Amino acid sequence: MKRYHMKTSFTLPRPVPEGPWRWLVPVLLVLLFLLVLLWLPWQARQMESNERQEQLIADTLWVEQTLRFELARSEEALAALGADLAVDTPPPAALQARLAQMFKNGHELQRIIWYDANGQVKASRGLELPPEGLTQSSRDAAAMARSTRLGRYSEPYGARGLVHGLIDFHLPLYHAGKYMGSLVATYNLQTLLDENVPWWFAQDNALSLLDGDDHVVAQRAAGGPGRGVYTHKRALDLPGSQIVLATDSVKGAPKLLPNLLVGSVIVLALGLVISLVALWRHIARTIAAENALRQQMAFRTAMEDSLLTGLRARDLEGRVTYVNPAFCRMVGLPPEDLLGKMPPMPYWAPEAMTEYESRFRKVLSGQVTPQFETVFQRSDGVRVPVLVFEAPLVDANGRHTGWMSSILDITDRKRAEELNRQQQEKLETSARLATMGEISSMLAHELNQPLAAIASYTAGALNVLARADGDDGAPVDAGMLKRALEQANTQARRAGQIIRSVHEFVKKREPRRETVAIPNVVDGIRALVELQARQSYVSLSVDVPPDLPPVLADRVLIEQVLLNLTRNAIEAMQAIDPERRVLRITAHTGEQGEVAVSVIDNGHGIAPEVAERLFSPFFSTKAEGMGMGLSICRTAIEFHGGTLTHAANPGGGTVFTFTLQQAQTAPVA
Ligand code: ADP
């Protein structure tokens, strides 16, 4: 289960240092990785290219060997023929047959001429010799061959459409140290290439034979022209000639892109970069969120610390999961002594244990009282009156995980309330005493009447008895005696009622709600009101329907209100004509079912400036007035959930009306 803790135990990791440094190592590593990735295919391509080059060189060597071998074979045949011719001249037919055989052996052989020691042609076969004879280079080669006594090749030369395509081989003939003439074989270099280079090689490579000036003297390019990427040159190494075999592969450099490796490397690198960027942004967002959270935390902590309201969270089992500093101060305990605790809690006051326990049982069953007053016991034993508000604690997924309470210390409020109540009580008492002071003087005066009447009735009764006991012996007038005693009894009762009602009124007591019938209350004070009214020559008219619904009220308070209102009304009428001095008490049921009681006079009425301050304590327009009456009346009526209002009487004077809730509809206190 998730725990809520005090700020001290709830920390976030230290902020990550800002700046480019934290990215340096990963970025370098990624760059290195990318470099390696890119280098690998390049390296592979390089290797492939090297391999092809090496292959070409090997093939070129092989072709060169083939060509050399072919020419060497021809040279050998020629040398054999020359050796024979130097000794003896064969019959022409035999010679021709032998020459024909040589032509058959190698198609590149185009012509054979046999010169004698004087340079005269003794026999020939093959191509016609041009009229101008051998070329200059061929003659040079012949001279060189003769002087060195070794066979020698001429530079290539052209003939019959071929620019340079022919080459001569001069073989000097010696016999017994004597120059016997020479044999000259002419080869077609193109045919040499065509006949001796295998087709598969010609398919892949453009072959050419170059002379000393790099002129192409023969070439074969079955697979198209070479690309110039893989080339190799190799001298044929013919004595006297500088012919070079050049090969040029038709293959280009290996292409980079179609390479699967390169493709995957590019995809990989792209993926890497994209995920790196995504990671980068994600981290940036996380850092931003973390900073916002940190600020929020700081704000929340500051708020919690500055709160005067105590906060306490509990999980569903009632275990305390969080308290704020204000709560700790309230109960005088450190958070360690509260967190994780289950009831009974250390701040429960022993006298309220049952109340706590019954409330805790309700919490366990999943229902809390949203607001209640209770008492906590501080660690030093002092009782702290508190007002507790409870609300369900819901987590981010909307799950109910516990309860959060905010707790107000209402010690000061309670003290003020108590002080206020005492003050009010004192005021009420003094107001009652003041009223009583006035009343008692009137009471003394009024009680005089019944007491005097009782005295005279009893004196009369005594007289009757004395006369019967006297000398004249007259009988006792029983009827007269009874009447006198009855009158005395009535007067005594009336005096008693007056005294009782005053006693009831003045007695200091706690307000008590009961079902009260308004007609009853009015009857109860009627004697007192009449007493006051009669003194001021005011006539009293009471119009209270006997079937009024009962109200829930404190009877004595309502009596006091009525007495105050009637006294004010009587006093307001002191200055007007005695025949107009009428005090009316009426009552009716209002629209909302409330009972409204009105006290109506024909007095001087209430001026607007007086109306403004009418209900203020100690406001009075009378010389001997205390100004508490209306203030107390209003407090008393509002205490009952009713209202006290006043209005002008259309026929002159004032109407004071108070309302009270009916007994069955009144809210239960
Ligand atoms: P007190 O009667 O001691 O002056 P109250 O609070 O009862 O104190 O009344 C305050 C004032 O309200 C009175 O002084 C008077 O001026 C005015 N007042 C009260 N009742 C009436 C009334 N029925 N008619 C005219 N004025 C009234």
XYZ file of C-alpha atoms and ligand atoms in Angstrom:
696
model
C 0.000 0.000 0.000
C 1.198 3.461 -0.877
C 2.330 5.561 2.034
C 2.045 9.315 2.352
C 4.871 10.788 4.325
C 6.001 14.050 5.724
C 8.029 16.198 3.388
C 11.251 15.106 5.105
C 10.960 11.564 3.814
C 9.572 12.455 0.389
C 12.471 13.425 -1.863
C 13.149 13.532 -5.575
C 16.532 12.618 -7.088
C 19.030 15.429 -7.445
C 18.533 17.423 -10.674
C 20.597 16.107 -13.607
C 23.418 18.570 -14.494
C 22.440 20.623 -17.505
C 24.681 21.242 -20.492
C 26.196 19.258 -23.337
C 28.558 17.156 -21.189
C 26.115 14.443 -20.309
C 25.630 13.843 -24.050
C 29.333 13.804 -24.953
C 30.118 10.143 -24.339
C 26.972 8.659 -25.948
C 27.283 10.933 -28.970
C 30.963 10.029 -29.430
C 30.153 6.338 -29.155
C 27.366 6.602 -31.680
C 29.621 8.516 -34.079
C 32.287 5.851 -33.721
C 29.726 3.159 -34.372
C 28.469 4.960 -37.454
C 32.028 5.391 -38.713
C 32.704 1.697 -38.349
C 29.442 0.906 -40.064
C 30.316 3.118 -43.009
C 33.919 1.915 -43.162
C 32.929 -1.743 -43.367
C 31.247 -1.678 -46.823
C 33.928 0.623 -48.168
C 36.487 -1.876 -47.013
C 34.545 -4.725 -48.568
C 34.364 -2.840 -51.839
C 38.074 -2.193 -51.705
C 38.759 -5.863 -51.161
C 36.506 -6.848 -54.004
C 38.238 -4.399 -56.299
C 41.671 -5.677 -55.282
C 40.598 -9.198 -55.922
C 39.375 -8.346 -59.399
C 42.573 -6.521 -60.178
C 44.636 -9.474 -59.053
C 42.499 -11.790 -61.096
C 43.008 -9.598 -64.145
C 46.753 -9.561 -63.663
C 46.850 -13.303 -63.403
C 44.714 -13.708 -66.505
C 46.790 -11.215 -68.423
C 49.936 -13.116 -67.505
C 48.358 -16.285 -68.669
C 47.348 -14.752 -72.028
C 50.833 -13.318 -72.465
C 52.293 -16.760 -71.836
C 49.929 -18.267 -74.384
C 50.899 -15.714 -77.030
C 54.576 -16.100 -76.260
C 54.230 -19.848 -76.421
C 52.494 -19.712 -79.794
C 55.190 -17.430 -81.255
C 57.941 -19.527 -79.690
C 56.467 -22.650 -81.255
C 56.472 -20.930 -84.641
C 60.049 -19.700 -84.043
C 61.119 -23.267 -83.325
C 59.525 -24.621 -86.500
C 61.189 -21.847 -88.461
C 64.524 -22.572 -86.812
C 64.202 -26.236 -87.763
C 63.399 -25.284 -91.350
C 66.250 -22.746 -91.396
C 68.721 -25.333 -90.155
C 67.755 -27.595 -93.053
C 67.818 -24.843 -95.644
C 71.266 -23.670 -94.537
C 72.727 -27.079 -95.299
C 70.961 -27.984 -98.470
C 68.304 -26.588 -100.849
C 65.349 -28.984 -100.939
C 63.297 -29.548 -104.064
C 60.722 -26.737 -104.448
C 57.743 -29.035 -104.056
C 59.016 -30.457 -100.798
C 59.782 -26.981 -99.530
C 56.319 -25.750 -100.386
C 54.788 -28.757 -98.695
C 56.745 -28.053 -95.558
C 55.808 -24.382 -95.643
C 52.159 -25.287 -96.149
C 52.383 -27.473 -93.061
C 53.649 -24.502 -91.031
C 50.813 -22.301 -92.252
C 48.397 -24.942 -91.166
C 49.905 -25.068 -87.680
C 49.363 -21.409 -86.964
C 46.887 -19.191 -88.764
C 48.602 -16.047 -87.562
C 51.470 -16.871 -89.893
C 50.818 -14.838 -93.022
C 53.975 -15.183 -95.106
C 57.343 -16.877 -95.217
C 60.151 -15.604 -97.435
C 63.539 -17.275 -97.843
C 66.350 -14.969 -98.812
C 69.762 -16.132 -99.885
C 72.974 -14.558 -98.625
C 72.671 -11.861 -101.275
C 69.212 -10.872 -100.251
C 67.494 -12.540 -103.227
C 64.185 -14.289 -102.635
C 64.740 -17.970 -103.072
C 61.247 -19.078 -102.105
C 58.134 -17.585 -100.574
C 54.570 -18.442 -99.526
C 51.627 -16.416 -98.253
C 50.993 -12.703 -98.668
C 52.347 -10.905 -101.665
C 55.395 -8.816 -100.848
C 54.669 -5.184 -101.745
C 56.729 -3.776 -104.576
C 58.763 -1.555 -102.267
C 59.772 -4.689 -100.329
C 60.162 -4.950 -96.586
C 59.613 -1.932 -94.346
C 62.486 0.018 -92.967
C 62.055 -1.337 -89.460
C 61.958 -4.844 -90.884
C 65.177 -4.244 -92.780
C 66.749 -2.830 -89.605
C 65.663 -5.904 -87.740
C 67.166 -8.067 -90.518
C 70.488 -6.271 -90.252
C 70.428 -6.594 -86.488
C 69.598 -10.287 -86.710
C 72.409 -10.922 -89.087
C 74.946 -9.130 -86.948
C 73.801 -10.803 -83.750
C 73.169 -14.145 -85.515
C 69.894 -14.369 -83.488
C 66.343 -14.276 -84.611
C 64.740 -10.870 -84.266
C 61.329 -9.246 -84.626
C 60.590 -6.013 -86.457
C 58.318 -3.222 -85.211
C 54.713 -3.844 -86.224
C 53.593 -2.287 -89.465
C 50.430 -1.981 -91.472
C 49.332 -3.624 -94.702
C 46.164 -4.141 -96.697
C 43.735 -2.226 -94.568
C 45.468 -3.006 -91.312
C 47.184 0.080 -89.994
C 49.585 -1.844 -87.855
C 48.898 -5.416 -87.765
C 51.858 -7.266 -89.116
C 55.173 -8.099 -87.609
C 58.164 -9.772 -89.199
C 60.515 -12.292 -87.639
C 63.965 -12.460 -89.161
C 65.942 -15.616 -88.612
C 69.535 -15.392 -89.975
C 70.831 -18.704 -91.441
C 74.414 -19.685 -90.774
C 76.220 -22.757 -91.694
C 79.721 -23.474 -90.531
C 80.033 -19.825 -89.488
C 79.029 -18.597 -92.894
C 75.941 -16.453 -93.517
C 73.635 -18.422 -95.715
C 70.722 -15.984 -96.028
C 67.636 -15.638 -93.870
C 64.059 -16.724 -93.281
C 61.445 -13.985 -92.738
C 58.113 -14.966 -91.202
C 55.312 -12.425 -91.141
C 52.620 -12.757 -88.447
C 49.230 -11.111 -88.275
C 48.945 -9.892 -84.675
C 45.140 -9.654 -84.882
C 44.899 -13.296 -85.850
C 47.346 -14.108 -83.075
C 44.925 -12.515 -80.587
C 41.813 -13.985 -82.157
C 43.122 -17.515 -82.345
C 44.985 -17.841 -79.081
C 42.962 -15.928 -76.505
C 40.137 -18.054 -75.068
C 36.655 -16.677 -75.670
C 35.756 -16.411 -71.970
C 38.690 -14.118 -71.387
C 37.847 -12.025 -74.422
C 34.288 -11.777 -73.180
C 35.335 -10.152 -69.918
C 38.237 -8.096 -71.122
C 39.160 -5.848 -73.988
C 42.596 -6.977 -75.204
C 44.960 -4.985 -77.302
C 48.540 -5.186 -78.498
C 50.417 -1.901 -78.413
C 53.608 -0.920 -80.180
C 56.443 1.080 -78.628
C 54.492 4.327 -79.170
C 51.401 2.923 -77.484
C 49.560 2.611 -80.773
C 47.062 -0.167 -80.906
C 48.267 -2.676 -83.467
C 45.626 -5.306 -82.778
C 42.678 -5.581 -80.521
C 39.898 -7.886 -79.434
C 36.856 -6.670 -77.492
C 34.174 -9.317 -77.687
C 32.423 -8.072 -74.528
C 32.512 -4.400 -75.467
C 35.069 -1.733 -74.657
C 36.927 -1.864 -71.392
C 35.922 0.416 -68.517
C 39.432 1.496 -67.734
C 38.992 0.493 -64.098
C 40.907 -2.741 -64.032
C 43.772 -2.596 -66.520
C 47.089 -4.298 -66.848
C 49.964 -4.111 -69.300
C 52.479 -6.768 -69.916
C 55.349 -6.664 -72.438
C 55.348 -9.689 -74.787
C 59.101 -9.644 -74.507
C 59.804 -10.393 -78.203
C 63.462 -9.708 -79.051
C 63.646 -6.500 -81.120
C 60.037 -5.571 -80.635
C 58.377 -3.610 -77.828
C 54.918 -5.063 -78.219
C 52.886 -4.842 -75.061
C 49.766 -6.815 -74.207
C 47.169 -4.496 -72.569
C 44.016 -5.830 -70.916
C 41.092 -3.704 -69.787
C 38.252 -5.365 -67.955
C 34.730 -4.649 -69.082
C 33.726 -4.681 -65.428
C 33.390 -1.380 -63.618
C 34.220 -0.700 -60.042
C 31.916 -2.637 -57.720
C 28.859 -0.518 -57.101
C 28.269 0.567 -53.567
C 24.475 0.925 -53.320
C 23.146 -2.428 -54.527
C 25.316 -3.932 -51.909
C 23.107 -5.580 -49.281
C 25.561 -4.812 -46.571
C 25.530 -1.123 -47.406
C 21.741 -1.090 -47.516
C 21.423 -2.642 -44.105
C 24.097 -0.364 -42.727
C 22.235 2.691 -43.938
C 18.939 1.416 -42.528
C 20.665 0.576 -39.265
C 22.340 3.960 -39.046
C 19.097 5.759 -39.823
C 17.258 3.709 -37.217
C 19.957 4.457 -34.716
C 19.829 8.186 -35.375
C 16.032 8.256 -35.199
C 15.920 6.324 -31.952
C 18.669 8.514 -30.557
C 16.682 11.633 -31.381
C 13.551 10.082 -29.894
C 15.486 9.159 -26.770
C 16.900 12.665 -26.602
C 13.468 14.225 -26.771
C 12.060 11.771 -24.287
C 14.796 12.578 -21.796
C 14.294 16.302 -22.336
C 10.594 15.881 -21.645
C 11.266 13.762 -18.573
C 13.640 16.382 -17.205
C 11.093 19.120 -17.832
C 8.385 17.090 -16.100
C 10.709 16.367 -13.214
C 11.501 20.045 -12.777
C 7.820 20.917 -12.872
C 7.167 18.217 -10.288
C 9.962 19.520 -8.092
C 8.500 23.013 -8.226
C 5.091 21.601 -7.487
C 6.531 19.717 -4.534
C 8.222 22.828 -3.182
C 5.005 24.749 -3.603
C 2.993 22.031 -1.923
C 5.432 21.697 0.961
C 5.456 25.455 1.521
C 1.683 25.438 1.419
C 1.391 22.552 3.861
C 3.897 24.097 6.250
C 2.119 27.423 6.244
C -1.293 25.871 6.805
C -2.967 26.413 10.153
C -5.384 23.635 9.343
C -4.217 20.210 10.434
C -4.190 17.560 7.703
C -4.271 13.833 8.310
C -4.651 11.008 5.815
C -5.681 7.484 6.704
C -5.870 4.358 4.626
C -8.921 2.154 4.463
C -7.838 0.278 7.602
C -7.581 3.511 9.548
C -3.780 3.580 9.633
C -2.370 7.108 9.587
C -0.429 7.599 6.349
C 0.219 11.317 6.406
C 0.163 14.243 8.837
C 1.154 17.851 8.261
C 3.086 20.084 10.671
C -0.072 21.907 11.795
C -1.618 18.598 12.882
C 1.565 17.654 14.758
C 1.487 21.003 16.569
C -2.179 20.530 17.400
C -1.640 17.166 19.108
C 1.884 17.970 20.330
C 3.421 14.840 18.802
C 6.194 14.397 16.207
C 5.168 12.785 12.896
C 7.123 9.604 13.774
C 4.716 8.972 16.659
C 1.714 9.276 14.347
C 2.630 7.744 10.990
C 1.612 4.135 10.606
C -0.408 4.186 13.853
C -3.746 2.416 14.146
C -6.469 3.399 16.645
C -6.553 3.909 19.571
C -4.603 7.017 18.659
C -2.231 8.699 21.110
C -4.295 11.894 20.978
C -7.594 10.336 21.970
C -8.952 11.749 25.220
C -10.023 8.950 27.633
C -13.402 10.541 28.344
C -14.407 10.528 24.651
C -13.116 7.010 23.886
C -16.525 5.530 23.097
C -17.325 8.369 20.717
C -14.018 7.878 18.850
C -14.519 4.145 18.700
C -18.033 4.291 17.319
C -16.873 6.794 14.713
C -13.890 4.637 13.823
C -16.160 1.632 13.331
C -18.106 3.695 10.809
C -14.874 4.625 9.018
C -13.965 0.948 8.747
C -17.373 0.191 7.296
C -16.626 2.759 4.608
C -18.699 5.732 5.713
C -17.501 8.848 7.477
C -19.268 11.783 9.090
C -18.315 14.596 6.722
C -18.104 17.148 9.530
C -18.096 16.853 13.310
C -16.759 18.446 16.437
C -14.685 16.503 18.886
C -11.879 16.854 21.394
C -8.241 15.831 21.008
C -5.867 15.419 23.890
C -2.549 17.131 23.365
C 0.569 15.318 24.593
C 0.671 17.623 27.649
C -2.863 16.575 28.568
C -4.592 19.781 27.443
C -7.890 19.148 25.632
C -8.150 20.754 22.211
C -11.652 21.193 20.801
C -11.486 20.564 17.045
C -13.749 20.692 14.040
C -13.003 17.795 11.660
C -13.908 17.628 7.960
C -13.527 14.249 6.285
C -13.348 13.499 2.578
C -12.510 10.315 0.666
C -8.962 10.032 -0.689
C -8.962 8.926 -4.306
C -5.807 7.952 -6.189
C -4.903 8.701 -9.829
C -6.885 5.665 -11.051
C -10.015 6.809 -9.283
C -9.634 4.107 -6.603
C -10.701 4.929 -3.086
C -7.551 4.496 -0.975
C -8.495 6.126 2.288
C -9.660 9.249 3.990
C -8.300 12.771 4.204
C -9.272 14.888 7.189
C -8.731 18.576 7.736
C -8.826 19.591 11.365
C -9.489 23.056 12.718
C -8.443 23.998 16.230
C -11.569 25.732 17.549
C -10.286 26.477 21.054
C -10.478 30.230 20.481
C -13.875 30.024 18.881
C -15.220 27.910 21.716
C -13.806 30.339 24.255
C -15.363 33.290 22.444
C -18.676 31.472 22.217
C -18.627 30.664 25.889
C -17.729 34.253 26.756
C -20.488 35.499 24.522
C -22.981 33.145 26.081
C -22.032 34.234 29.580
C -22.269 37.850 28.542
C -25.640 37.286 26.966
C -26.835 35.478 30.057
C -25.691 38.310 32.271
C -27.410 40.817 30.047
C -30.576 38.806 30.002
C -30.494 38.505 33.753
C -29.918 42.193 34.242
C -32.618 43.021 31.723
C -34.947 40.701 33.545
C -33.974 42.274 36.834
C -34.548 45.740 35.394
C -37.957 44.674 34.148
C -38.598 43.093 37.510
C -37.608 46.312 39.253
C -40.256 48.128 37.339
C -42.713 45.332 37.685
C -42.161 44.906 41.386
C -43.186 48.491 42.077
C -46.305 47.959 39.973
C -46.721 44.580 41.619
C -46.624 46.143 45.027
C -49.246 48.603 43.926
C -51.427 46.000 42.261
C -51.062 43.448 45.036
C -52.371 46.133 47.347
C -55.756 45.752 45.744
C -56.278 41.996 46.201
C -54.565 42.128 49.577
C -56.758 45.055 50.704
C -59.799 43.239 49.334
C -58.774 40.045 51.155
C -58.240 42.047 54.328
C -61.676 43.688 54.118
C -63.417 40.392 53.173
C -61.804 38.562 56.056
C -62.574 41.500 58.402
C -66.205 41.308 57.262
C -66.219 37.561 57.919
C -64.732 38.096 61.372
C -67.440 40.702 62.070
C -70.112 38.197 61.145
C -68.613 35.642 63.505
C -68.172 38.180 66.313
C -71.775 39.256 66.001
C -72.935 35.641 66.341
C -70.783 35.168 69.421
C -72.053 38.488 70.903
C -74.677 39.239 73.538
C -77.576 39.837 71.164
C -77.347 36.159 70.213
C -78.097 36.740 66.534
C -77.522 33.690 64.369
C -74.463 33.458 62.014
C -75.294 34.723 58.506
C -73.676 31.717 56.738
C -74.423 33.007 53.215
C -72.647 36.252 53.843
C -69.728 34.500 55.478
C -69.331 32.166 52.494
C -69.414 35.010 49.936
C -66.803 36.950 51.874
C -64.493 33.953 52.073
C -65.007 33.139 48.367
C -64.077 36.674 47.395
C -61.038 36.510 49.624
C -60.072 33.215 48.034
C -60.363 34.608 44.467
C -58.287 37.624 45.323
C -55.678 35.469 47.021
C -55.465 33.252 43.915
C -55.043 36.257 41.678
C -52.277 37.632 43.852
C -50.612 34.231 43.784
C -50.794 34.063 39.999
C -49.222 37.476 39.635
C -46.415 36.531 41.951
C -45.883 33.151 40.283
C -45.604 34.585 36.821
C -43.107 37.171 37.993
C -41.128 34.503 39.803
C -41.109 32.245 36.739
C -39.962 35.072 34.552
C -37.138 36.304 36.726
C -35.820 32.870 37.576
C -32.485 32.265 35.855
C -32.631 29.003 33.930
C -31.375 27.176 30.859
C -33.505 27.494 27.718
C -35.592 24.392 27.198
C -37.582 23.441 24.095
C -41.042 22.066 24.493
C -44.289 21.967 22.607
C -45.995 25.195 23.448
C -49.485 26.439 22.551
C -49.414 30.170 21.858
C -52.957 30.832 23.263
C -51.734 29.258 26.483
C -48.683 31.497 26.648
C -50.747 34.608 26.012
C -53.163 33.561 28.761
C -50.248 33.021 31.077
C -48.957 36.570 30.810
C -52.328 38.192 30.371
C -52.657 39.097 34.063
C -49.262 40.829 34.045
C -49.945 42.673 30.776
C -53.322 43.776 32.033
C -51.697 45.017 35.195
C -49.353 47.267 33.195
C -52.059 48.290 30.719
C -54.545 49.296 33.360
C -51.978 51.549 34.995
C -51.504 53.436 31.718
C -55.236 53.451 30.930
C -54.627 51.179 27.951
C -57.250 48.636 27.009
C -56.040 45.181 25.985
C -57.622 43.201 23.158
C -56.447 39.641 22.562
C -57.394 37.929 19.296
C -55.628 34.542 19.318
C -57.482 31.622 17.681
C -57.565 28.691 20.134
C -56.843 26.154 17.357
C -53.416 27.564 16.468
C -50.903 24.767 15.867
C -48.424 24.314 18.701
C -44.833 25.545 18.347
C -41.553 24.135 19.640
C -40.134 26.795 21.948
C -38.892 27.787 25.347
C -42.047 28.981 27.022
C -40.452 31.495 29.365
C -38.408 33.113 26.596
C -41.524 33.565 24.485
C -43.319 35.063 27.484
C -40.446 37.452 27.988
C -40.588 38.499 24.327
C -44.313 39.100 24.556
C -43.950 41.079 27.803
C -41.201 43.229 26.282
C -43.234 43.957 23.155
C -46.394 44.760 25.108
C -44.530 46.979 27.519
C -42.951 48.919 24.593
C -46.385 49.210 22.974
C -47.974 50.528 26.178
C -45.169 53.026 26.630
C -45.500 54.199 23.002
C -49.161 55.094 23.597
C -48.628 57.205 26.732
C -48.857 60.522 24.890
C -52.053 59.897 22.882
C -55.761 60.223 23.659
C -56.790 57.731 26.386
C -59.720 56.456 24.237
C -57.344 55.504 21.451
C -54.982 53.616 23.719
C -55.677 50.071 22.552
C -53.095 47.260 22.718
C -53.885 44.288 20.488
C -52.301 40.858 20.487
C -53.164 38.749 17.419
C -51.872 35.469 16.012
C -52.325 33.507 12.795
C -50.727 30.681 10.798
C -48.428 31.951 8.045
C -48.013 30.794 4.436
C -45.166 28.409 5.235
C -47.010 26.944 8.189
C -45.211 29.097 10.726
C -47.121 30.726 13.575
C -46.972 34.552 13.527
C -47.769 36.585 16.626
C -48.273 40.385 16.356
C -48.311 43.048 19.034
C -50.125 46.121 17.677
C -50.273 49.579 19.183
C -51.628 53.006 18.159
C -48.604 54.846 19.588
C -46.181 57.385 18.216
C -44.716 54.959 15.689
C -41.028 54.555 14.808
C -39.074 57.265 12.994
C -36.684 56.030 10.244
C -33.539 57.022 12.182
C -34.849 55.084 15.177
C -35.758 52.094 12.974
C -32.129 51.827 11.828
C -30.833 51.176 15.312
C -33.920 49.609 16.812
C -32.354 46.235 17.585
C -28.941 47.532 18.668
C -28.201 46.780 22.319
C -28.505 49.797 24.664
C -30.350 51.845 22.073
C -33.251 53.620 23.713
C -35.205 56.825 23.157
C -36.532 56.726 26.702
C -35.019 58.673 29.597
C -35.017 55.636 31.897
C -34.864 52.985 29.107
C -32.098 50.369 29.057
C -32.363 49.693 25.298
C -31.892 45.930 25.782
C -35.474 44.753 25.269
C -35.665 44.436 21.497
C -32.099 43.143 21.200
C -32.865 40.313 23.615
C -36.191 39.627 21.884
C -34.566 39.277 18.513
C -31.829 36.983 19.877
C -34.457 34.824 21.540
C -36.621 34.560 18.424
C -33.698 33.857 16.111
C -32.505 31.248 18.583
C -35.817 29.521 17.850
C -35.251 29.773 14.084
C -37.842 32.520 13.655
C -37.794 36.227 12.760
C -38.779 39.418 14.567
C -39.894 42.285 12.328
C -41.725 45.545 12.727
C -43.980 47.570 10.449
C -46.037 50.739 10.648
C -49.650 50.287 11.761
C -51.887 51.756 9.019
C -54.101 53.400 11.677
C -51.024 54.928 13.395
C -48.569 53.183 15.672
C -46.446 50.081 15.163
C -46.904 46.367 14.541
C -44.206 44.034 15.921
C -44.486 40.498 14.556
C -42.472 37.394 15.438
C -42.750 33.983 13.852
C -42.098 30.497 15.268
C -41.884 27.099 13.562
C -44.686 24.626 14.141
C -43.818 21.809 16.497
C -44.004 19.034 13.850
C -42.013 20.959 11.203
C -39.461 22.514 13.505
C -35.886 21.255 12.938
C -34.672 19.006 15.698
C -31.876 20.705 17.579
P -36.233 50.315 25.884
O -37.654 49.912 25.873
O -35.546 50.017 27.154
O -35.952 51.654 25.362
P -36.109 48.503 23.678
O -34.997 47.758 23.030
O -37.244 47.640 24.125
O -35.508 49.304 24.846
O -36.638 49.550 22.676
C -35.730 50.382 21.976
C -36.444 51.562 21.409
O -37.304 51.151 20.356
C -37.314 52.252 22.339
O -36.596 53.189 23.100
C -38.319 52.950 21.429
O -37.848 54.193 20.953
C -38.423 52.034 20.261
N -39.650 51.241 20.315
C -39.752 49.971 20.750
N -41.023 49.523 20.618
C -41.741 50.563 20.073
C -43.131 50.752 19.712
N -44.076 49.771 19.873
N -43.508 51.952 19.177
C -42.576 52.907 19.007
N -41.297 52.792 19.341
C -40.867 51.647 19.885
